[in-house]
PDB file of C-alpha atoms in Angstrom:
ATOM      1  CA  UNK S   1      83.476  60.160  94.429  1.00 46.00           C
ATOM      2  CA  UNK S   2      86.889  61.157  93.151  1.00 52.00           C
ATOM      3  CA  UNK S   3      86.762  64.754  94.556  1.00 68.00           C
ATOM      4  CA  UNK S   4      85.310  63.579  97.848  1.00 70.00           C
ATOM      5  CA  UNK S   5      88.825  65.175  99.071  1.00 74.00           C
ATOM      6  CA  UNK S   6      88.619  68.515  96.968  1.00 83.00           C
ATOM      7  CA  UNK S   7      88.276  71.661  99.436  1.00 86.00           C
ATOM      8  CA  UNK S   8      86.343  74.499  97.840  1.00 90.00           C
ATOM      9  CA  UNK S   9      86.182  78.289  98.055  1.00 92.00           C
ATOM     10  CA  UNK S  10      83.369  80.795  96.425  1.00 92.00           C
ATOM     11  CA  UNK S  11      83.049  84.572  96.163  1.00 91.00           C
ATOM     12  CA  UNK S  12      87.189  84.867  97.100  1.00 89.00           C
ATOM     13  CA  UNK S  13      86.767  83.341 100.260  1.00 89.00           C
ATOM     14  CA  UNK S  14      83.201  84.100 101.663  1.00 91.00           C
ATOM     15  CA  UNK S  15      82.039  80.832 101.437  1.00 91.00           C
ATOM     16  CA  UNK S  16      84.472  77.936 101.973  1.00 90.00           C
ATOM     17  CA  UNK S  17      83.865  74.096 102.335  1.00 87.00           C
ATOM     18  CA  UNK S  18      87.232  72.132 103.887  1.00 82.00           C
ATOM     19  CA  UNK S  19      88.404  69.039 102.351  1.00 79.00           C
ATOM     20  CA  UNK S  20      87.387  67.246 105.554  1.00 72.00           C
ATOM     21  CA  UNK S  21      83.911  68.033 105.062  1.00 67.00           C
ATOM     22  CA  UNK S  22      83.773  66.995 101.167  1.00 60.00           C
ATOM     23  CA  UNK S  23      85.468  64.107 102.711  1.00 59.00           C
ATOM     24  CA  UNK S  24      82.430  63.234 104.752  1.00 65.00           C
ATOM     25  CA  UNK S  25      80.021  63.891 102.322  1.00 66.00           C
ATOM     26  CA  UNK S  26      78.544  67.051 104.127  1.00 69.00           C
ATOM     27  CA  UNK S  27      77.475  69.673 101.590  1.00 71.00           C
ATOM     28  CA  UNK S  28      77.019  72.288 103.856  1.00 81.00           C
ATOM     29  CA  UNK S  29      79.273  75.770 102.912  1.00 86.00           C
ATOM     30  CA  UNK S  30      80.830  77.894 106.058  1.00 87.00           C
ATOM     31  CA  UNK S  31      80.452  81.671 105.517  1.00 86.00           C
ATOM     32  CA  UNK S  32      83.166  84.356 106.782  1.00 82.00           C
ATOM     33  CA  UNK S  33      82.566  85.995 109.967  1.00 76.00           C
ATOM     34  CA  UNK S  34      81.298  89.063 108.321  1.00 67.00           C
ATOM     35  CA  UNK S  35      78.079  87.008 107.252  1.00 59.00           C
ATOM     36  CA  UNK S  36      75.564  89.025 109.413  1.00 58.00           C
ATOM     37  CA  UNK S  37      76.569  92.649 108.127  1.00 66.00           C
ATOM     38  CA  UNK S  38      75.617  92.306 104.699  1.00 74.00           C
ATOM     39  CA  UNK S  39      71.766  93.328 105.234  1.00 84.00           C
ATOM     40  CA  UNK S  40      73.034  97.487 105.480  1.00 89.00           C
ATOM     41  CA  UNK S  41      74.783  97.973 102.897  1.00 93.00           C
ATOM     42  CA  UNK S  42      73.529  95.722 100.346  1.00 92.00           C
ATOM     43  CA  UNK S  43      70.373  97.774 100.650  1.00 93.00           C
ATOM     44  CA  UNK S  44      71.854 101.425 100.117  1.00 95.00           C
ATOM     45  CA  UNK S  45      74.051  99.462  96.998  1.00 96.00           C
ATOM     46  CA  UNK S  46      70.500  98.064  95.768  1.00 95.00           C
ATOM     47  CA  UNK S  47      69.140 101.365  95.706  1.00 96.00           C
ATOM     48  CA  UNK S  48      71.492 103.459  93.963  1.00 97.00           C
ATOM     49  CA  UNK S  49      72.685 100.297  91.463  1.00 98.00           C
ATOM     50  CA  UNK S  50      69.036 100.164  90.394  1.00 97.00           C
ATOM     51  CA  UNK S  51      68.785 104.251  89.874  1.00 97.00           C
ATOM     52  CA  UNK S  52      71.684 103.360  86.894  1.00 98.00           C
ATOM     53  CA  UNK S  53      70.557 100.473  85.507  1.00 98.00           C
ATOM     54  CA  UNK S  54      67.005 102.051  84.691  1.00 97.00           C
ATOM     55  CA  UNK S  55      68.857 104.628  83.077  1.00 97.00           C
ATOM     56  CA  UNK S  56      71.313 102.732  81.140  1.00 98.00           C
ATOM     57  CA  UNK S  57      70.209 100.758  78.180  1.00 97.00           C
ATOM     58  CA  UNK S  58      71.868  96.857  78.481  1.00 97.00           C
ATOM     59  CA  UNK S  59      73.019  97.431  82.039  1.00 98.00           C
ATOM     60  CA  UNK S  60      71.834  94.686  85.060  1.00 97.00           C
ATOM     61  CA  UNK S  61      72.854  93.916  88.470  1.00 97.00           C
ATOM     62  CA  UNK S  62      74.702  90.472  89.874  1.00 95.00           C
ATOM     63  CA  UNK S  63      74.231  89.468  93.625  1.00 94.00           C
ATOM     64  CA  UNK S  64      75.942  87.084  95.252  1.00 91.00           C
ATOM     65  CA  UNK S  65      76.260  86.550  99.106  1.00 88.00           C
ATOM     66  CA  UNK S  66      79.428  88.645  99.743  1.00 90.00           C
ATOM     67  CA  UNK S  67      79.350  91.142  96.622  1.00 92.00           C
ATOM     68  CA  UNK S  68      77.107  93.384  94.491  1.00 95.00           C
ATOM     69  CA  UNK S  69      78.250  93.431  90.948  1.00 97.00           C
ATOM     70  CA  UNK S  70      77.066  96.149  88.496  1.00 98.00           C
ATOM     71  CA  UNK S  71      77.751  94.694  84.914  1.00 98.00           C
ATOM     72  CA  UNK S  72      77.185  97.155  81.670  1.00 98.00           C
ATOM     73  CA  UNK S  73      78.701  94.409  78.555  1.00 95.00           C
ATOM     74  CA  UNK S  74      75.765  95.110  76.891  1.00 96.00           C
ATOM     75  CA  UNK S  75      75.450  98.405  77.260  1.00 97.00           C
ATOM     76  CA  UNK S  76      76.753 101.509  74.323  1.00 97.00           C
ATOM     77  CA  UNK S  77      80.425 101.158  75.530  1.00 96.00           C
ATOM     78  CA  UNK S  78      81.330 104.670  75.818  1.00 97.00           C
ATOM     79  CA  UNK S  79      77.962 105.605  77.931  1.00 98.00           C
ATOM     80  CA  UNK S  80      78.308 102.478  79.768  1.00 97.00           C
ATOM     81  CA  UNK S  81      81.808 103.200  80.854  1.00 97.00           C
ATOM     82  CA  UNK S  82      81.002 106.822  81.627  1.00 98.00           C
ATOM     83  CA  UNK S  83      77.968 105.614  84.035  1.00 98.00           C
ATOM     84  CA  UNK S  84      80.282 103.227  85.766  1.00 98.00           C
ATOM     85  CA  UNK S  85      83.127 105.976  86.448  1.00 98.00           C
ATOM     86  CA  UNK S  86      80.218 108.210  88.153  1.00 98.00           C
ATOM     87  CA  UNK S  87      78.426 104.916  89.826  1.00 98.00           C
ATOM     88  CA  UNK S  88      81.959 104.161  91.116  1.00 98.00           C
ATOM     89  CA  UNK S  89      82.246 107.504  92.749  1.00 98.00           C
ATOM     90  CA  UNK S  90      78.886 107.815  94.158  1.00 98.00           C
ATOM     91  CA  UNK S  91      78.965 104.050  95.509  1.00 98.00           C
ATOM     92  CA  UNK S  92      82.321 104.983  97.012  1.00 98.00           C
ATOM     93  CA  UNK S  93      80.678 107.755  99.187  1.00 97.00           C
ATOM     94  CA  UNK S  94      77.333 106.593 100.240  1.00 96.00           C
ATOM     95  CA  UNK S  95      79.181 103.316 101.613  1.00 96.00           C
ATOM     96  CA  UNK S  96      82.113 104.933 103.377  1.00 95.00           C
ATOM     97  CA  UNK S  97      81.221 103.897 106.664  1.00 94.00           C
ATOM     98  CA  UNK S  98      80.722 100.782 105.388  1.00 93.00           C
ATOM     99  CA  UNK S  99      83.434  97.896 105.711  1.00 91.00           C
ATOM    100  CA  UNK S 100      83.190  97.003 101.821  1.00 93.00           C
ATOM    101  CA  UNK S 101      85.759  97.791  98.797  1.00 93.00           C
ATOM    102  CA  UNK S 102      84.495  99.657  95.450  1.00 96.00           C
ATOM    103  CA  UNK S 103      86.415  98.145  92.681  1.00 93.00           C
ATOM    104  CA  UNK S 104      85.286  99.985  88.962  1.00 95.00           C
ATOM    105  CA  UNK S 105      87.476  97.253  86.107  1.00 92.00           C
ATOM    106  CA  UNK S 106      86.381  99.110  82.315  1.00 92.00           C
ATOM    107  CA  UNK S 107      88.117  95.735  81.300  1.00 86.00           C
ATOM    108  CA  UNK S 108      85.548  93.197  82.549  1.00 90.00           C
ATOM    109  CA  UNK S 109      82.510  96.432  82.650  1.00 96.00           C
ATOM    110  CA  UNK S 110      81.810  95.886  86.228  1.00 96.00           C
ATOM    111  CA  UNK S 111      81.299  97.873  89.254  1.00 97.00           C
ATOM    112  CA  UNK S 112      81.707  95.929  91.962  1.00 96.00           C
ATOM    113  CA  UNK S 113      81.025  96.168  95.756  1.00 95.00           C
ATOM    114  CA  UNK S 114      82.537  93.523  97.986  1.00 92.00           C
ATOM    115  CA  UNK S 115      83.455  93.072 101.517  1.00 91.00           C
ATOM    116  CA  UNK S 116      86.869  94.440 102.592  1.00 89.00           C
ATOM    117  CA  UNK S 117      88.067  91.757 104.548  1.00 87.00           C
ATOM    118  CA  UNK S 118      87.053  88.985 102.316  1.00 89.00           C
ATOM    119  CA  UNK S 119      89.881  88.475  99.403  1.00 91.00           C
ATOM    120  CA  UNK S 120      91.513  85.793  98.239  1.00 93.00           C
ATOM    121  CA  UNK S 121      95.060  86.206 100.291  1.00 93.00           C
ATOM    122  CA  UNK S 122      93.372  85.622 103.169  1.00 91.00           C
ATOM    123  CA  UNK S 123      91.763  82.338 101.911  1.00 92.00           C
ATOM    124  CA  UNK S 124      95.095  81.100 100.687  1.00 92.00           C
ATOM    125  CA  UNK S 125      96.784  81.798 103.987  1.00 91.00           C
ATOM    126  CA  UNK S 126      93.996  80.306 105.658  1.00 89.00           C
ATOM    127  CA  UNK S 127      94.190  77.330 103.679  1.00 88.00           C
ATOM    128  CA  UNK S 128      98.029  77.259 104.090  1.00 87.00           C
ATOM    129  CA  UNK S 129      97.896  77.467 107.577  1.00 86.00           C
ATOM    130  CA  UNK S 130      96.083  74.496 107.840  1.00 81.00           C
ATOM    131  CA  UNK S 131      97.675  71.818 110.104  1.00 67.00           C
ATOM    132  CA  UNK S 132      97.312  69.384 107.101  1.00 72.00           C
ATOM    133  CA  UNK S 133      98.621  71.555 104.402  1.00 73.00           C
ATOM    134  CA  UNK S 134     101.556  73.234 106.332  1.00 72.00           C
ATOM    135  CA  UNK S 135     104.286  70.868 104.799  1.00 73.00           C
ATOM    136  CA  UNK S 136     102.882  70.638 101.162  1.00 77.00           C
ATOM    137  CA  UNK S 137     105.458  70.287  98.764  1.00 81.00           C
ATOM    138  CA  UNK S 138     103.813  71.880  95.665  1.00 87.00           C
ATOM    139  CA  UNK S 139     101.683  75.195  95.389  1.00 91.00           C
ATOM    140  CA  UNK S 140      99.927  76.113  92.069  1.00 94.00           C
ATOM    141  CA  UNK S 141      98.419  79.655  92.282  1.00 95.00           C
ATOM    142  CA  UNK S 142      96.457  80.760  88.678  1.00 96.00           C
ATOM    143  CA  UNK S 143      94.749  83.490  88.013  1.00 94.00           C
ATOM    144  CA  UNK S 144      93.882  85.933  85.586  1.00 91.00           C
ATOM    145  CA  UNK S 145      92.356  88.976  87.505  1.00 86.00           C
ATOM    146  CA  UNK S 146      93.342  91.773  89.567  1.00 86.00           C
ATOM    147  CA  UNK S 147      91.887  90.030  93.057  1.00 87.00           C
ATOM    148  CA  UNK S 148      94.620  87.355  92.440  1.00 93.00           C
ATOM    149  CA  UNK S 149      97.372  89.841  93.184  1.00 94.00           C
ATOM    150  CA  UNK S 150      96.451  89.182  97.009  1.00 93.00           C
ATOM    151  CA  UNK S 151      96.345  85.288  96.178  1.00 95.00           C
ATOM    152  CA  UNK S 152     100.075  85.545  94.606  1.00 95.00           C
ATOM    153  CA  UNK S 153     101.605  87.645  97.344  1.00 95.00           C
ATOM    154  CA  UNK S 154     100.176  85.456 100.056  1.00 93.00           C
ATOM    155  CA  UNK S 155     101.555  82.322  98.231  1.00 92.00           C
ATOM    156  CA  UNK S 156     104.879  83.932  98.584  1.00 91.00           C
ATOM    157  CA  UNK S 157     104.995  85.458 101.946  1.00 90.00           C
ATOM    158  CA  UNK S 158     103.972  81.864 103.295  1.00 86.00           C
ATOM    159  CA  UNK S 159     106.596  80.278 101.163  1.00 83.00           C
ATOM    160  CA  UNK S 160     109.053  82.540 102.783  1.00 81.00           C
ATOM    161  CA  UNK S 161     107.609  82.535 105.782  1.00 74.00           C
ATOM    162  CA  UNK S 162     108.674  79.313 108.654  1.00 63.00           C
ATOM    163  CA  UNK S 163     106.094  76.915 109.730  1.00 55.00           C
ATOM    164  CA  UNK S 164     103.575  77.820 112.896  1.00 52.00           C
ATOM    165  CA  UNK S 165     103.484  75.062 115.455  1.00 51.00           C
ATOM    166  CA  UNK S 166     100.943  72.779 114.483  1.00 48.00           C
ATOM    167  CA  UNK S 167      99.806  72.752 118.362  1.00 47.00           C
ATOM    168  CA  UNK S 168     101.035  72.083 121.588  1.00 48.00           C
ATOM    169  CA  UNK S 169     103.600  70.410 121.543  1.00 46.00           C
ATOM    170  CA  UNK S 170     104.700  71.520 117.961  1.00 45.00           C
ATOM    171  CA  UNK S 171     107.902  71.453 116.347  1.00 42.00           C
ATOM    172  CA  UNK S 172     108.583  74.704 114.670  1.00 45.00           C
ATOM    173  CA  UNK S 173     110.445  74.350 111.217  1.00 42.00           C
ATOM    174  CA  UNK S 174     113.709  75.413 111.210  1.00 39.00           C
ATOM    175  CA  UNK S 175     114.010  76.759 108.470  1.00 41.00           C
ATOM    176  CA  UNK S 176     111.063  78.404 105.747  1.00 45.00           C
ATOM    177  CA  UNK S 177     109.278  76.168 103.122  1.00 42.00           C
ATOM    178  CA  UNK S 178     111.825  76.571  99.543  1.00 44.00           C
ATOM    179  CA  UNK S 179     110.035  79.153  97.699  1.00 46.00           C
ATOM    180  CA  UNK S 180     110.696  77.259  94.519  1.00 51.00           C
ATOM    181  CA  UNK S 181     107.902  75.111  95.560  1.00 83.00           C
ATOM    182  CA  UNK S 182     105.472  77.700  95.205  1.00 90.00           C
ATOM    183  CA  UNK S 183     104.555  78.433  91.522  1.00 93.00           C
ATOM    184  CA  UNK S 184     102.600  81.523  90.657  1.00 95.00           C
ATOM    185  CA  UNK S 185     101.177  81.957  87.406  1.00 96.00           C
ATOM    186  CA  UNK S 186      99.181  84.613  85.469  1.00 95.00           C
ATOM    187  CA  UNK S 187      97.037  84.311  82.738  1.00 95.00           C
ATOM    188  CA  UNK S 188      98.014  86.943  79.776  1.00 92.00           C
ATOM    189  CA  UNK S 189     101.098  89.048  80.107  1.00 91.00           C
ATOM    190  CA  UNK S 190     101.084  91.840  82.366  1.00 90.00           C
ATOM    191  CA  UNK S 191     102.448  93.209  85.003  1.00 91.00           C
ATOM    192  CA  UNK S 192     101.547  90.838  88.381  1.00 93.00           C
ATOM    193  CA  UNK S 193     103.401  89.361  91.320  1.00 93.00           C
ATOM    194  CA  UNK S 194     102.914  86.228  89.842  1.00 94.00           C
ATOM    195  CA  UNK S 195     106.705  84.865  88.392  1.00 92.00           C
ATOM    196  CA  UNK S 196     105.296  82.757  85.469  1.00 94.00           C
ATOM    197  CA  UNK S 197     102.666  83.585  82.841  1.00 94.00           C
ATOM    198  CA  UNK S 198     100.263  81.393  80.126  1.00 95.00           C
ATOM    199  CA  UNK S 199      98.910  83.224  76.735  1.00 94.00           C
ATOM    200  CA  UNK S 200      95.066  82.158  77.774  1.00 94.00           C
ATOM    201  CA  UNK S 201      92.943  79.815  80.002  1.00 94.00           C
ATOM    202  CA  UNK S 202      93.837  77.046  77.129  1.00 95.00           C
ATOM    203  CA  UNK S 203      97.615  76.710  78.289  1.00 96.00           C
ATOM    204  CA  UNK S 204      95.648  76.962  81.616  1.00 96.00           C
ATOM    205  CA  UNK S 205      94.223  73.615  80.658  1.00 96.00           C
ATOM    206  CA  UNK S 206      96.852  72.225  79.042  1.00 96.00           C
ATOM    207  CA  UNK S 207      99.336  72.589  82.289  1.00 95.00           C
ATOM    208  CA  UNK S 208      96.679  71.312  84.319  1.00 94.00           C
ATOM    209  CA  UNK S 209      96.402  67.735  82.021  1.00 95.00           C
ATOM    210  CA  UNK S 210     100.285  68.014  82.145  1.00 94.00           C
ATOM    211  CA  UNK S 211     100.102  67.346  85.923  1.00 92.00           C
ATOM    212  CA  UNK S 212      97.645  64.897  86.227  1.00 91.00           C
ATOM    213  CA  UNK S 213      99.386  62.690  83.675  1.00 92.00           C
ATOM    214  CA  UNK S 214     102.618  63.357  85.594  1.00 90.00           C
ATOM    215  CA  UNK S 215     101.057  62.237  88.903  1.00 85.00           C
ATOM    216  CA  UNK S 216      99.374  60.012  87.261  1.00 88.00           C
ATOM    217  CA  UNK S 217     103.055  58.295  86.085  1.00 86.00           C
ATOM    218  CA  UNK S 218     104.337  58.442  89.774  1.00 78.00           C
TER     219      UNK S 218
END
């Protein structure tokens, strides 16, 4: 019952469930407009994702609603990295006309196809654009992989960025929400657009218990 409040979002965005709803006690998930153009795609992906895992020892495939993931961890490193480049390449032309994004990361072994206009910006603008969360005074953006970038520079361009009307009627702010309230951190050095970084997910955790017992205080 203490997260009855907690709004939720799963496979960057695809499948979101608003506070208001957790708040209600509905369990029911809304999926992104691009929900009924999956069925294409996923089967040409199927297809030629199966032809490499049956040829490469340790390799499997992930599905989820929005994405097809093509994961070779357990696979002999160098041939599993050299199947991914040429999966990558051939995934990348049989699904041209296809509104999805190949992403090939040799760090995490994946191959992964996802929908183009599903990434986790546009959930976090979403979310900040919410009539209840347009005046928030505190932001926390974490993340440790590459599809955060879009999370961190949508964090700051709303930051910077003046409040919307919140309807008719509305008052539009004068002036732009202080970026200072918006923190955005990365896990591991490296280059990102987020302005802070933690050495692993255990400073992560350790930030996290920081704030609660903070709020906690208040």
């Amino acid at each position: 019952h203490g997260l009855r409040f907690l709004g939720l979002a799963a496979e960057l965005g695809y499948l979101r469930r608003p506070a208001a709803a957790s708040a209600a006690g509905s369990a029911a998930w809304d999926r992104h407009a691009s929900a009924t153009d999956n069925a294409q795609w996923r089967q040409e992906a199927k297809s030629v994702m199966h032809w490499y895992t049956t040829r490469t020892n340790g390799s499997y495939s992930r599905w989820q609603e929005s994405a097809a993931v093509w994961c070779y961890h357990d696979a002999d490193p160098d041939f599993g990295r050299f199947q991914g480049v040429q999966l990558h390449k051939q995934l990348v032309q049989q699904l041209a006309a296809y509104p999805v994004s190949v992403v090939h990361s040799p760090s995490k072994c994946t191959v992964e196809v996802r929908i183009r206009a599903v990434n986790k910006g546009v959930t976090t603008d979403a979310i900040l654009c919410q009539a209840n969360n347009r005046q928030a005074d505190f932001v926390l953006c974490c993340g440790d992989d590459h599809s955060d970038e879009f999370m961190f520079a949508a964090a700051i361009a709303r930051a910077r960025a003046p409040l919307a009307p919140a309807g008719p009627g509305g008052v539009k702010a004068a002036a732009p929400v202080p970026s200072r309230r918006t923190f955005n951190i990365t896990v591991g050095r490296k280059q990102s657009r987020a302005t802070l970084y933690v050495e692993d997910t255990r400073q992560v955790l350790f930030l996290l218990q920081a704030l609660t017992q903070h709020a906690l205080a208040l």
